Structure formats: C-alpha cells, structure tokens
PDB file of C-alpha atoms and ligand atoms in Angstrom:
ATOM      1  CA  UNK A   1      20.773 -10.504  -9.297  1.00 50.00           C
ATOM      2  CA  UNK A   2      20.033  -8.912  -5.955  1.00 59.00           C
ATOM      3  CA  UNK A   3      17.374 -10.311  -3.667  1.00 69.00           C
ATOM      4  CA  UNK A   4      15.127  -7.298  -4.343  1.00 71.00           C
ATOM      5  CA  UNK A   5      15.334  -7.791  -8.112  1.00 67.00           C
ATOM      6  CA  UNK A   6      14.292 -11.429  -7.670  1.00 74.00           C
ATOM      7  CA  UNK A   7      11.111 -10.485  -5.855  1.00 86.00           C
ATOM      8  CA  UNK A   8       7.937 -11.562  -7.588  1.00 93.00           C
ATOM      9  CA  UNK A   9       5.714  -8.543  -8.376  1.00 95.00           C
ATOM     10  CA  UNK A  10       2.232  -8.351  -6.845  1.00 97.00           C
ATOM     11  CA  UNK A  11      -0.130  -8.980  -9.758  1.00 98.00           C
ATOM     12  CA  UNK A  12      -3.076 -10.667  -8.046  1.00 98.00           C
ATOM     13  CA  UNK A  13      -5.476  -9.471  -5.387  1.00 98.00           C
ATOM     14  CA  UNK A  14      -8.150 -11.293  -3.430  1.00 98.00           C
ATOM     15  CA  UNK A  15     -11.336  -9.452  -2.415  1.00 98.00           C
ATOM     16  CA  UNK A  16     -13.312 -11.375   0.216  1.00 98.00           C
ATOM     17  CA  UNK A  17     -16.846 -10.253  -0.580  1.00 97.00           C
ATOM     18  CA  UNK A  18     -19.010 -13.177   0.507  1.00 95.00           C
ATOM     19  CA  UNK A  19     -20.290 -11.482   3.687  1.00 89.00           C
ATOM     20  CA  UNK A  20     -24.025 -11.091   4.247  1.00 86.00           C
ATOM     21  CA  UNK A  21     -23.870  -7.409   5.180  1.00 85.00           C
ATOM     22  CA  UNK A  22     -26.366  -7.809   8.008  1.00 90.00           C
ATOM     23  CA  UNK A  23     -25.373  -4.468   9.548  1.00 93.00           C
ATOM     24  CA  UNK A  24     -26.867  -2.641   6.585  1.00 95.00           C
ATOM     25  CA  UNK A  25     -30.164  -4.512   6.316  1.00 96.00           C
ATOM     26  CA  UNK A  26     -32.626  -4.012   4.771  1.00 96.00           C
ATOM     27  CA  UNK A  27     -30.463  -2.157   2.173  1.00 95.00           C
ATOM     28  CA  UNK A  28     -28.370  -5.272   1.652  1.00 94.00           C
ATOM     29  CA  UNK A  29     -31.140  -7.827   1.375  1.00 93.00           C
ATOM     30  CA  UNK A  30     -30.976  -8.033  -2.423  1.00 93.00           C
ATOM     31  CA  UNK A  31     -27.741  -6.187  -3.233  1.00 94.00           C
ATOM     32  CA  UNK A  32     -24.228  -6.837  -1.932  1.00 96.00           C
ATOM     33  CA  UNK A  33     -23.040  -4.371   0.708  1.00 96.00           C
ATOM     34  CA  UNK A  34     -19.945  -3.755  -1.429  1.00 97.00           C
ATOM     35  CA  UNK A  35     -22.297  -2.279  -4.062  1.00 97.00           C
ATOM     36  CA  UNK A  36     -23.524   0.463  -1.698  1.00 97.00           C
ATOM     37  CA  UNK A  37     -22.273   3.750  -3.135  1.00 97.00           C
ATOM     38  CA  UNK A  38     -20.194   6.483  -1.600  1.00 97.00           C
ATOM     39  CA  UNK A  39     -21.750   9.222  -3.758  1.00 97.00           C
ATOM     40  CA  UNK A  40     -21.679   7.593  -7.196  1.00 96.00           C
ATOM     41  CA  UNK A  41     -19.120   4.797  -6.918  1.00 97.00           C
ATOM     42  CA  UNK A  42     -19.816   1.518  -5.149  1.00 98.00           C
ATOM     43  CA  UNK A  43     -17.429   0.600  -2.334  1.00 98.00           C
ATOM     44  CA  UNK A  44     -15.926  -2.234  -4.365  1.00 98.00           C
ATOM     45  CA  UNK A  45     -14.934   0.249  -7.059  1.00 98.00           C
ATOM     46  CA  UNK A  46     -12.746   2.211  -4.638  1.00 98.00           C
ATOM     47  CA  UNK A  47     -10.896  -0.971  -3.649  1.00 98.00           C
ATOM     48  CA  UNK A  48     -10.464  -2.087  -7.256  1.00 98.00           C
ATOM     49  CA  UNK A  49      -9.190   1.371  -8.275  1.00 98.00           C
ATOM     50  CA  UNK A  50      -6.680   1.244  -5.416  1.00 98.00           C
ATOM     51  CA  UNK A  51      -5.537  -2.213  -6.583  1.00 98.00           C
ATOM     52  CA  UNK A  52      -5.057  -1.181 -10.180  1.00 97.00           C
ATOM     53  CA  UNK A  53      -3.175   1.956  -9.177  1.00 97.00           C
ATOM     54  CA  UNK A  54      -0.760  -0.362  -7.341  1.00 98.00           C
ATOM     55  CA  UNK A  55      -0.123  -2.406 -10.505  1.00 97.00           C
ATOM     56  CA  UNK A  56      -2.452  -5.307  -9.720  1.00 98.00           C
ATOM     57  CA  UNK A  57      -3.842  -6.998 -12.821  1.00 97.00           C
ATOM     58  CA  UNK A  58      -5.901  -9.969 -11.738  1.00 97.00           C
ATOM     59  CA  UNK A  59      -8.846  -9.563  -9.374  1.00 98.00           C
ATOM     60  CA  UNK A  60     -10.102 -12.586  -7.468  1.00 98.00           C
ATOM     61  CA  UNK A  61     -13.514 -12.117  -5.855  1.00 98.00           C
ATOM     62  CA  UNK A  62     -14.445 -14.587  -3.145  1.00 98.00           C
ATOM     63  CA  UNK A  63     -18.216 -14.345  -3.398  1.00 96.00           C
ATOM     64  CA  UNK A  64     -21.300 -16.208  -2.293  1.00 92.00           C
ATOM     65  CA  UNK A  65     -24.949 -16.572  -3.180  1.00 90.00           C
ATOM     66  CA  UNK A  66     -26.688 -13.321  -4.130  1.00 88.00           C
ATOM     67  CA  UNK A  67     -23.444 -11.535  -4.868  1.00 92.00           C
ATOM     68  CA  UNK A  68     -23.414 -11.688  -8.656  1.00 92.00           C
ATOM     69  CA  UNK A  69     -23.922  -7.909  -9.026  1.00 95.00           C
ATOM     70  CA  UNK A  70     -20.258  -7.510  -8.068  1.00 96.00           C
ATOM     71  CA  UNK A  71     -19.135  -9.457 -11.109  1.00 95.00           C
ATOM     72  CA  UNK A  72     -21.735  -7.760 -13.334  1.00 95.00           C
ATOM     73  CA  UNK A  73     -20.411  -4.364 -12.286  1.00 96.00           C
ATOM     74  CA  UNK A  74     -17.041  -5.113 -13.873  1.00 96.00           C
ATOM     75  CA  UNK A  75     -18.460  -6.804 -16.956  1.00 93.00           C
ATOM     76  CA  UNK A  76     -19.101  -5.156 -20.319  1.00 90.00           C
ATOM     77  CA  UNK A  77     -22.721  -3.893 -20.408  1.00 91.00           C
ATOM     78  CA  UNK A  78     -23.309  -4.069 -24.141  1.00 92.00           C
ATOM     79  CA  UNK A  79     -26.888  -2.725 -24.238  1.00 94.00           C
ATOM     80  CA  UNK A  80     -26.029   0.151 -21.916  1.00 94.00           C
ATOM     81  CA  UNK A  81     -22.945   1.118 -23.886  1.00 94.00           C
ATOM     82  CA  UNK A  82     -24.734   0.903 -27.226  1.00 95.00           C
ATOM     83  CA  UNK A  83     -27.659   3.011 -25.993  1.00 96.00           C
ATOM     84  CA  UNK A  84     -25.335   5.615 -24.503  1.00 95.00           C
ATOM     85  CA  UNK A  85     -23.233   5.747 -27.667  1.00 95.00           C
ATOM     86  CA  UNK A  86     -26.359   6.098 -29.855  1.00 96.00           C
ATOM     87  CA  UNK A  87     -27.386   9.073 -27.700  1.00 96.00           C
ATOM     88  CA  UNK A  88     -23.875  10.567 -28.004  1.00 96.00           C
ATOM     89  CA  UNK A  89     -23.278  10.231 -24.265  1.00 95.00           C
ATOM     90  CA  UNK A  90     -19.679   9.880 -23.068  1.00 94.00           C
ATOM     91  CA  UNK A  91     -18.702   6.387 -21.925  1.00 95.00           C
ATOM     92  CA  UNK A  92     -15.818   7.702 -19.850  1.00 94.00           C
ATOM     93  CA  UNK A  93     -17.740   7.256 -16.611  1.00 93.00           C
ATOM     94  CA  UNK A  94     -17.662   3.489 -17.215  1.00 95.00           C
ATOM     95  CA  UNK A  95     -13.896   3.384 -17.714  1.00 93.00           C
ATOM     96  CA  UNK A  96     -13.059   2.226 -14.122  1.00 94.00           C
ATOM     97  CA  UNK A  97     -15.430  -0.731 -14.540  1.00 96.00           C
ATOM     98  CA  UNK A  98     -13.538  -2.128 -17.533  1.00 93.00           C
ATOM     99  CA  UNK A  99     -11.459  -5.127 -16.556  1.00 94.00           C
ATOM    100  CA  UNK A 100      -9.563  -7.036 -19.239  1.00 88.00           C
ATOM    101  CA  UNK A 101     -11.260 -10.328 -20.084  1.00 84.00           C
ATOM    102  CA  UNK A 102      -9.842 -13.058 -17.857  1.00 91.00           C
ATOM    103  CA  UNK A 103      -8.645 -10.614 -15.217  1.00 96.00           C
ATOM    104  CA  UNK A 104     -11.641 -11.047 -12.952  1.00 96.00           C
ATOM    105  CA  UNK A 105     -12.172 -14.461 -11.454  1.00 96.00           C
ATOM    106  CA  UNK A 106     -14.916 -15.305  -8.967  1.00 96.00           C
ATOM    107  CA  UNK A 107     -14.698 -18.229  -6.567  1.00 97.00           C
ATOM    108  CA  UNK A 108     -17.301 -19.181  -4.014  1.00 95.00           C
ATOM    109  CA  UNK A 109     -17.049 -19.378  -0.274  1.00 94.00           C
ATOM    110  CA  UNK A 110     -19.832 -21.836   0.388  1.00 90.00           C
ATOM    111  CA  UNK A 111     -19.899 -21.600   4.164  1.00 88.00           C
ATOM    112  CA  UNK A 112     -19.248 -18.499   6.306  1.00 88.00           C
ATOM    113  CA  UNK A 113     -16.235 -19.772   8.218  1.00 91.00           C
ATOM    114  CA  UNK A 114     -14.287 -16.533   8.509  1.00 94.00           C
ATOM    115  CA  UNK A 115     -11.772 -14.375   6.679  1.00 96.00           C
ATOM    116  CA  UNK A 116      -9.001 -16.980   6.755  1.00 97.00           C
ATOM    117  CA  UNK A 117     -11.313 -19.518   5.164  1.00 97.00           C
ATOM    118  CA  UNK A 118     -12.413 -16.987   2.511  1.00 97.00           C
ATOM    119  CA  UNK A 119      -8.803 -16.370   1.493  1.00 98.00           C
ATOM    120  CA  UNK A 120      -8.098 -20.100   1.422  1.00 97.00           C
ATOM    121  CA  UNK A 121     -11.005 -20.505  -1.055  1.00 97.00           C
ATOM    122  CA  UNK A 122      -8.889 -18.537  -3.579  1.00 98.00           C
ATOM    123  CA  UNK A 123      -5.823 -20.795  -3.284  1.00 97.00           C
ATOM    124  CA  UNK A 124      -6.054 -22.424  -6.726  1.00 97.00           C
ATOM    125  CA  UNK A 125      -6.204 -19.038  -8.488  1.00 97.00           C
ATOM    126  CA  UNK A 126      -3.525 -17.426  -6.332  1.00 97.00           C
ATOM    127  CA  UNK A 127      -1.141 -20.340  -7.009  1.00 96.00           C
ATOM    128  CA  UNK A 128       2.483 -19.912  -6.048  1.00 95.00           C
ATOM    129  CA  UNK A 129       2.705 -16.118  -6.065  1.00 96.00           C
ATOM    130  CA  UNK A 130       2.636 -13.407  -3.431  1.00 98.00           C
ATOM    131  CA  UNK A 131      -0.718 -11.649  -3.528  1.00 98.00           C
ATOM    132  CA  UNK A 132      -2.663  -8.747  -2.095  1.00 98.00           C
ATOM    133  CA  UNK A 133      -5.885  -8.780  -0.083  1.00 98.00           C
ATOM    134  CA  UNK A 134      -8.418  -5.938   0.111  1.00 98.00           C
ATOM    135  CA  UNK A 135     -11.272  -5.711   2.610  1.00 98.00           C
ATOM    136  CA  UNK A 136     -13.526  -3.229   0.774  1.00 97.00           C
ATOM    137  CA  UNK A 137     -15.256  -2.068   3.996  1.00 96.00           C
ATOM    138  CA  UNK A 138     -12.066  -0.266   4.836  1.00 97.00           C
ATOM    139  CA  UNK A 139     -12.037   2.737   2.529  1.00 98.00           C
ATOM    140  CA  UNK A 140      -8.524   4.097   2.120  1.00 98.00           C
ATOM    141  CA  UNK A 141      -8.295   7.502   0.501  1.00 97.00           C
ATOM    142  CA  UNK A 142      -4.957   8.926  -0.615  1.00 95.00           C
ATOM    143  CA  UNK A 143      -3.952  12.500   0.118  1.00 93.00           C
ATOM    144  CA  UNK A 144      -4.155  14.824  -2.839  1.00 88.00           C
ATOM    145  CA  UNK A 145      -1.315  13.847  -5.186  1.00 87.00           C
ATOM    146  CA  UNK A 146      -0.170  10.963  -2.922  1.00 91.00           C
ATOM    147  CA  UNK A 147      -0.226   7.229  -3.655  1.00 95.00           C
ATOM    148  CA  UNK A 148      -2.974   4.913  -2.422  1.00 97.00           C
ATOM    149  CA  UNK A 149      -2.596   2.538   0.509  1.00 98.00           C
ATOM    150  CA  UNK A 150      -1.678  -0.524  -1.563  1.00 98.00           C
ATOM    151  CA  UNK A 151       0.747   1.495  -3.647  1.00 98.00           C
ATOM    152  CA  UNK A 152       2.546   2.528  -0.461  1.00 97.00           C
ATOM    153  CA  UNK A 153       2.534  -1.098   0.690  1.00 98.00           C
ATOM    154  CA  UNK A 154       3.971  -2.318  -2.624  1.00 98.00           C
ATOM    155  CA  UNK A 155       6.822   0.151  -2.138  1.00 97.00           C
ATOM    156  CA  UNK A 156       7.507  -1.368   1.296  1.00 97.00           C
ATOM    157  CA  UNK A 157       7.272  -4.856  -0.222  1.00 97.00           C
ATOM    158  CA  UNK A 158       9.794  -3.894  -2.914  1.00 96.00           C
ATOM    159  CA  UNK A 159      12.158  -2.737  -0.170  1.00 95.00           C
ATOM    160  CA  UNK A 160      11.694  -5.578   2.340  1.00 95.00           C
ATOM    161  CA  UNK A 161       9.952  -8.516   0.602  1.00 95.00           C
ATOM    162  CA  UNK A 162       7.984 -11.049   2.633  1.00 97.00           C
ATOM    163  CA  UNK A 163       4.646 -10.062   4.109  1.00 98.00           C
ATOM    164  CA  UNK A 164       3.295  -6.532   4.544  1.00 98.00           C
ATOM    165  CA  UNK A 165       0.127  -5.370   6.300  1.00 98.00           C
ATOM    166  CA  UNK A 166      -1.329  -1.905   6.719  1.00 98.00           C
ATOM    167  CA  UNK A 167      -1.919  -0.660  10.244  1.00 98.00           C
ATOM    168  CA  UNK A 168      -3.361   2.383  11.948  1.00 96.00           C
ATOM    169  CA  UNK A 169      -3.855   3.644  15.468  1.00 96.00           C
ATOM    170  CA  UNK A 170      -7.281   3.475  17.079  1.00 95.00           C
ATOM    171  CA  UNK A 171      -8.461   4.478  20.582  1.00 95.00           C
ATOM    172  CA  UNK A 172      -7.752   1.672  23.061  1.00 94.00           C
ATOM    173  CA  UNK A 173     -11.457   1.092  23.599  1.00 95.00           C
ATOM    174  CA  UNK A 174     -11.765  -0.118  19.980  1.00 95.00           C
ATOM    175  CA  UNK A 175      -8.931  -2.660  19.751  1.00 96.00           C
ATOM    176  CA  UNK A 176     -11.142  -5.641  20.579  1.00 96.00           C
ATOM    177  CA  UNK A 177     -12.929  -5.275  17.217  1.00 94.00           C
ATOM    178  CA  UNK A 178      -9.778  -5.788  15.164  1.00 96.00           C
ATOM    179  CA  UNK A 179      -6.552  -7.674  14.537  1.00 97.00           C
ATOM    180  CA  UNK A 180      -3.829  -6.007  16.617  1.00 98.00           C
ATOM    181  CA  UNK A 181      -0.057  -6.044  16.112  1.00 97.00           C
ATOM    182  CA  UNK A 182       2.812  -6.171  18.561  1.00 98.00           C
ATOM    183  CA  UNK A 183       5.215  -3.764  16.866  1.00 97.00           C
ATOM    184  CA  UNK A 184       8.892  -4.703  16.604  1.00 97.00           C
ATOM    185  CA  UNK A 185      11.786  -2.539  15.418  1.00 96.00           C
ATOM    186  CA  UNK A 186      10.947   0.700  13.624  1.00 96.00           C
ATOM    187  CA  UNK A 187      12.441   0.496  10.128  1.00 95.00           C
ATOM    188  CA  UNK A 188      11.457   3.924   8.785  1.00 95.00           C
ATOM    189  CA  UNK A 189       8.893   6.629   9.489  1.00 93.00           C
ATOM    190  CA  UNK A 190       6.097   4.525   7.987  1.00 95.00           C
ATOM    191  CA  UNK A 191       7.393   0.955   8.408  1.00 97.00           C
ATOM    192  CA  UNK A 192       7.841  -1.238  11.494  1.00 98.00           C
ATOM    193  CA  UNK A 193       8.582  -4.903  11.907  1.00 98.00           C
ATOM    194  CA  UNK A 194       5.716  -7.032  13.170  1.00 98.00           C
ATOM    195  CA  UNK A 195       6.710  -9.051  16.260  1.00 98.00           C
ATOM    196  CA  UNK A 196       3.274 -10.502  17.010  1.00 97.00           C
ATOM    197  CA  UNK A 197      -0.366 -10.530  15.924  1.00 97.00           C
ATOM    198  CA  UNK A 198      -3.580 -11.242  17.778  1.00 97.00           C
ATOM    199  CA  UNK A 199      -7.166 -11.222  16.525  1.00 96.00           C
ATOM    200  CA  UNK A 200      -9.765  -9.356  18.586  1.00 96.00           C
ATOM    201  CA  UNK A 201      -7.889  -9.299  21.901  1.00 96.00           C
ATOM    202  CA  UNK A 202      -9.490  -8.091  25.108  1.00 96.00           C
ATOM    203  CA  UNK A 203      -8.556  -4.493  25.678  1.00 95.00           C
ATOM    204  CA  UNK A 204      -6.287  -5.279  28.616  1.00 95.00           C
ATOM    205  CA  UNK A 205      -4.500  -8.005  26.661  1.00 95.00           C
ATOM    206  CA  UNK A 206      -3.897  -6.053  23.434  1.00 96.00           C
ATOM    207  CA  UNK A 207      -0.185  -5.685  22.618  1.00 97.00           C
ATOM    208  CA  UNK A 208      -0.731  -2.151  21.204  1.00 97.00           C
ATOM    209  CA  UNK A 209      -3.442   0.039  19.705  1.00 96.00           C
ATOM    210  CA  UNK A 210      -2.172  -0.537  16.158  1.00 97.00           C
ATOM    211  CA  UNK A 211      -4.812  -2.438  14.230  1.00 97.00           C
ATOM    212  CA  UNK A 212      -4.714  -4.257  10.906  1.00 97.00           C
ATOM    213  CA  UNK A 213      -6.659  -2.026   8.553  1.00 95.00           C
ATOM    214  CA  UNK A 214      -7.783  -4.364   5.812  1.00 97.00           C
ATOM    215  CA  UNK A 215      -4.870  -4.416   3.352  1.00 98.00           C
ATOM    216  CA  UNK A 216      -2.352  -7.248   3.093  1.00 98.00           C
ATOM    217  CA  UNK A 217       0.479  -8.469   0.893  1.00 98.00           C
ATOM    218  CA  UNK A 218       1.101 -12.100   1.721  1.00 98.00           C
ATOM    219  CA  UNK A 219       3.341 -14.911   0.560  1.00 98.00           C
ATOM    220  CA  UNK A 220       1.572 -17.956  -0.909  1.00 97.00           C
ATOM    221  CA  UNK A 221       2.731 -20.125   2.020  1.00 96.00           C
ATOM    222  CA  UNK A 222      -0.120 -18.620   4.027  1.00 97.00           C
ATOM    223  CA  UNK A 223      -2.468 -20.937   2.109  1.00 97.00           C
ATOM    224  CA  UNK A 224      -0.690 -23.990   3.498  1.00 96.00           C
ATOM    225  CA  UNK A 225      -0.820 -22.531   6.995  1.00 95.00           C
ATOM    226  CA  UNK A 226      -4.570 -21.924   6.629  1.00 96.00           C
ATOM    227  CA  UNK A 227      -5.074 -25.497   5.486  1.00 93.00           C
ATOM    228  CA  UNK A 228      -6.264 -27.420   8.488  1.00 85.00           C
ATOM    229  CA  UNK A 229      -6.061 -24.435  10.835  1.00 90.00           C
ATOM    230  CA  UNK A 230      -8.366 -24.559  13.850  1.00 89.00           C
ATOM    231  CA  UNK A 231     -11.030 -21.921  14.471  1.00 86.00           C
ATOM    232  CA  UNK A 232      -9.935 -18.850  16.442  1.00 90.00           C
ATOM    233  CA  UNK A 233     -11.697 -15.723  17.719  1.00 90.00           C
ATOM    234  CA  UNK A 234     -15.475 -15.858  17.208  1.00 89.00           C
ATOM    235  CA  UNK A 235     -15.268 -19.517  16.177  1.00 91.00           C
ATOM    236  CA  UNK A 236     -13.942 -18.502  12.744  1.00 92.00           C
ATOM    237  CA  UNK A 237     -10.832 -19.441  10.772  1.00 94.00           C
ATOM    238  CA  UNK A 238      -8.812 -16.275  11.253  1.00 95.00           C
ATOM    239  CA  UNK A 239      -6.325 -14.901   8.757  1.00 97.00           C
ATOM    240  CA  UNK A 240      -4.561 -13.153  11.629  1.00 97.00           C
ATOM    241  CA  UNK A 241      -3.803 -16.508  13.302  1.00 96.00           C
ATOM    242  CA  UNK A 242      -2.251 -17.848  10.085  1.00 97.00           C
ATOM    243  CA  UNK A 243      -0.142 -14.722   9.673  1.00 97.00           C
ATOM    244  CA  UNK A 244       1.006 -14.938  13.288  1.00 97.00           C
ATOM    245  CA  UNK A 245       2.412 -18.390  12.564  1.00 96.00           C
ATOM    246  CA  UNK A 246       4.496 -16.993   9.696  1.00 96.00           C
ATOM    247  CA  UNK A 247       6.297 -14.432  11.859  1.00 97.00           C
ATOM    248  CA  UNK A 248       9.909 -15.493  12.252  1.00 94.00           C
ATOM    249  CA  UNK A 249       9.774 -17.667   9.120  1.00 94.00           C
ATOM    250  CA  UNK A 250       9.547 -14.775   6.655  1.00 95.00           C
ATOM    251  CA  UNK A 251       9.998 -10.984   6.844  1.00 96.00           C
ATOM    252  CA  UNK A 252       6.867  -9.329   8.256  1.00 98.00           C
ATOM    253  CA  UNK A 253       6.324  -5.574   8.188  1.00 98.00           C
ATOM    254  CA  UNK A 254       3.551  -3.108   8.928  1.00 98.00           C
ATOM    255  CA  UNK A 255       3.003   0.080   6.954  1.00 98.00           C
ATOM    256  CA  UNK A 256       1.142   3.050   8.414  1.00 97.00           C
ATOM    257  CA  UNK A 257      -0.850   4.483   5.533  1.00 96.00           C
ATOM    258  CA  UNK A 258      -0.127   8.098   4.818  1.00 94.00           C
ATOM    259  CA  UNK A 259      -3.714   8.992   3.928  1.00 96.00           C
ATOM    260  CA  UNK A 260      -7.218   8.716   5.335  1.00 96.00           C
ATOM    261  CA  UNK A 261      -9.262   5.698   6.354  1.00 97.00           C
ATOM    262  CA  UNK A 262     -13.031   5.435   6.690  1.00 97.00           C
ATOM    263  CA  UNK A 263     -14.648   2.453   8.364  1.00 96.00           C
ATOM    264  CA  UNK A 264     -17.470   1.766   5.933  1.00 96.00           C
ATOM    265  CA  UNK A 265     -18.432  -1.374   7.815  1.00 94.00           C
ATOM    266  CA  UNK A 266     -20.291   0.958  10.182  1.00 94.00           C
ATOM    267  CA  UNK A 267     -23.190   3.257   9.306  1.00 96.00           C
ATOM    268  CA  UNK A 268     -21.619   6.351  10.812  1.00 96.00           C
ATOM    269  CA  UNK A 269     -18.334   5.623   9.025  1.00 96.00           C
ATOM    270  CA  UNK A 270     -20.298   5.376   5.821  1.00 97.00           C
ATOM    271  CA  UNK A 271     -21.944   8.754   6.406  1.00 97.00           C
ATOM    272  CA  UNK A 272     -18.586  10.291   7.298  1.00 97.00           C
ATOM    273  CA  UNK A 273     -16.988   8.989   4.095  1.00 98.00           C
ATOM    274  CA  UNK A 274     -19.872  10.257   1.991  1.00 98.00           C
ATOM    275  CA  UNK A 275     -19.698  13.708   3.516  1.00 97.00           C
ATOM    276  CA  UNK A 276     -15.897  13.958   3.448  1.00 97.00           C
ATOM    277  CA  UNK A 277     -15.649  12.936  -0.189  1.00 97.00           C
ATOM    278  CA  UNK A 278     -18.580  15.124  -1.248  1.00 97.00           C
ATOM    279  CA  UNK A 279     -16.893  18.132   0.364  1.00 96.00           C
ATOM    280  CA  UNK A 280     -13.863  17.508  -1.852  1.00 94.00           C
ATOM    281  CA  UNK A 281     -15.637  17.224  -5.166  1.00 94.00           C
ATOM    282  CA  UNK A 282     -15.548  20.206  -7.452  1.00 94.00           C
ATOM    283  CA  UNK A 283     -18.984  19.374  -8.824  1.00 95.00           C
ATOM    284  CA  UNK A 284     -20.753  19.466  -5.443  1.00 97.00           C
ATOM    285  CA  UNK A 285     -18.531  20.806  -2.632  1.00 97.00           C
ATOM    286  CA  UNK A 286     -20.102  24.278  -2.466  1.00 97.00           C
ATOM    287  CA  UNK A 287     -23.633  22.984  -2.462  1.00 97.00           C
ATOM    288  CA  UNK A 288     -22.906  20.269   0.128  1.00 97.00           C
ATOM    289  CA  UNK A 289     -21.045  22.674   2.431  1.00 97.00           C
ATOM    290  CA  UNK A 290     -23.992  25.097   2.398  1.00 97.00           C
ATOM    291  CA  UNK A 291     -26.386  22.202   2.980  1.00 96.00           C
ATOM    292  CA  UNK A 292     -24.335  20.877   5.919  1.00 95.00           C
ATOM    293  CA  UNK A 293     -24.190  24.320   7.527  1.00 95.00           C
ATOM    294  CA  UNK A 294     -27.929  24.708   7.180  1.00 95.00           C
ATOM    295  CA  UNK A 295     -28.606  21.314   8.744  1.00 94.00           C
ATOM    296  CA  UNK A 296     -26.199  21.932  11.636  1.00 93.00           C
ATOM    297  CA  UNK A 297     -27.754  25.322  12.319  1.00 94.00           C
ATOM    298  CA  UNK A 298     -31.126  23.619  12.661  1.00 87.00           C
ATOM    299  CA  UNK A 299     -29.521  21.514  15.422  1.00 70.00           C
TER     300      UNK A 299
HETATM  301  C1  G1P B 301     -11.169  -8.298   9.867  1.00 84.19           C
HETATM  302  C2  G1P B 301      -9.828  -8.885  10.317  1.00 84.19           C
HETATM  303  C3  G1P B 301      -9.161  -7.970  11.344  1.00 84.19           C
HETATM  304  C4  G1P B 301      -9.027  -6.572  10.773  1.00 84.19           C
HETATM  305  C5  G1P B 301     -10.394  -6.052  10.290  1.00 84.19           C
HETATM  306  C6  G1P B 301     -10.242  -4.723   9.574  1.00 84.19           C
HETATM  307  O1  G1P B 301     -12.070  -8.345  10.942  1.00 84.19           O
HETATM  308  O2  G1P B 301     -10.034 -10.176  10.841  1.00 84.19           O
HETATM  309  O3  G1P B 301      -7.903  -8.483  11.700  1.00 84.19           O
HETATM  310  O4  G1P B 301      -8.469  -5.698  11.745  1.00 84.19           O
HETATM  311  O5  G1P B 301     -11.022  -6.968   9.392  1.00 84.19           O
HETATM  312  O6  G1P B 301     -11.510  -4.172   9.304  1.00 84.19           O
HETATM  313  P1  G1P B 301     -13.673  -8.251  10.739  1.00 84.19           P
HETATM  314  O7  G1P B 301     -13.974  -6.803  10.490  1.00 84.19           O
HETATM  315  O8  G1P B 301     -13.998  -9.110   9.549  1.00 84.19           O
HETATM  316  O9  G1P B 301     -14.262  -8.757  12.007  1.00 84.19           O
END
C-alpha cells in the first residue's frame, strides 16, 4: 500500500468551548458564547456543520461550568419534537442538531490554562488518532458550491499527511493577536510548508502576516508534547508552542482557505457575519438590503 492509502482518516474533532466569553458580557453571563446566533444558528452549529461536511463523526467538546447548553443543543429534545409533530410542524430545521448517540463526548477543562491545555484535556478520547480542532469563534464560510475550510484541509491532509493548519493574511498591525507562521516552500496555490510558528509575536518580530485561523489537523503526538509543557504567551499553555516543537519531526503544512472568514470573537466581526449572511439568504436578503440602505442613508 502507498503511504497515502495508509493514512488514518480524520474522524474526531475537538471543540475547545470552555471559555468564559467575557467580551460579550452581559449576553454570555448565563449562556455560552458559542450559543450566540448568527441569524438563527448558534456559532457552534456552523463549526459542527463544517466538521460533518469534512467527514468527521465524533465531536469532543472541551467544556466547563455553565456550558451545558452546548451539549443540550445536540441532544434529542423529545418534548419539543413530540409537540412539533403533534402540530404537524416540520422537524427538518432540527436536522443539523442530530448527532448519533455516542458521537458527542464532553470533557471538562477545570482550570483556564489556555488552548493547549484545553486540547490536552481531550487526550483520552482522542487516543492514538490524528484529529481536527475547531475554534468556533472563527466562522469559516465556503463560497457558493465550494467545500468548507476543514474539507479543504482534509484534502491537503490526504495529499501530504502529518499536520495541517489553516492560515490567512491579516494587516500587520493585527498579527500580535494571533499565532503566526513562518512560511516555507510553496507546495501549491493553496498549500505551503510551515517552517516556524510563534504565538502572539510583537509586530516587529512576526515572521509573516499569515495567522493561524482556528482550524487544525494534528497528529496524536501533540498530546505528549503538551504534557508537561511550560506556559507561553499570556502565561497560558499554548497549542502553537507544542506545534512548533513538532516541525521537522512530521510534515507540517498550511492551507489558505478558499472562502470567507469572520472573526466572531469580536463584536464588529459578529455584526459583519450577521449582515453578510443575511444578505445571502433568499428568505430575507431583499428586506435586509432595503433596511441597510435606509439605515445608512440616515447616517
Ligand atoms: C487562538 C490561538 C491562535 C490563533 C487564534 C485564532 O488564540 O492561540 O494561535 O491564531 O486562536 O483565532 P486566542 O484567540 O485564543 O487568543
């Protein structure tokens, strides 16, 4: 068998969703920030849809206290379904929330020690398989008829194996908020090798303006690297630092997503995503466009 045929498929994905969502308070005092909706779908739903489109079967939520609504959202709501069925209402709208029993596992991150620590909390469920990671704040929307971000990454993984991260260009002034890559050889229009990685560098020290945009395919060895890793930027255990230590040991590639990204970790990004997606929906585009024009005219 060829090396490519031997590659283990990506069937599991980790969603670090233990964060407190302080940027969206008071909205997020009693509900998880990942449950805030872009129109009528919570943020987490977009990430889960993207995962399933890419062939991922098992979802691993790394949650914390007060985050149980995320698990509820993907559970069967018997009373709701029965009431809707009795009233002859279509249940189709609930279809994306149906996860096969056993395919959603929640583990707890008991202390907020950073993204690397959150991923490490999922180690027993991930086991000895390559896996995906989704940061739901980063909303990745495919072009009409095109594949989602993770689907594009799985294609790169099938071609190159090893580790794959998604990257995008940001203005230089923004690099210090993100993980930044030092690009290596260009492999194809969308794929480059990753020669280095640094978390939240100072602007003048950043190796490029290509940032890690919240999607990863990683080999299980990253769990052993995270084990015992010292705190990095911001005093947190950084996933970026663990990945940096794997460069040179395993293939490491970056994929530039052919699609659109909205930063829903920020309020303006959230508004932008809401408006952009509303303007594309057949059921509301005309009304929203007219509304937006009216509001802009009022200055
Ligand atoms: C995290 C990662 C960072 C990545 C970013 C994407 O940072 O550590 O490498 O670029 O997500 O949003 P955070 O936003 O948690 O500070």
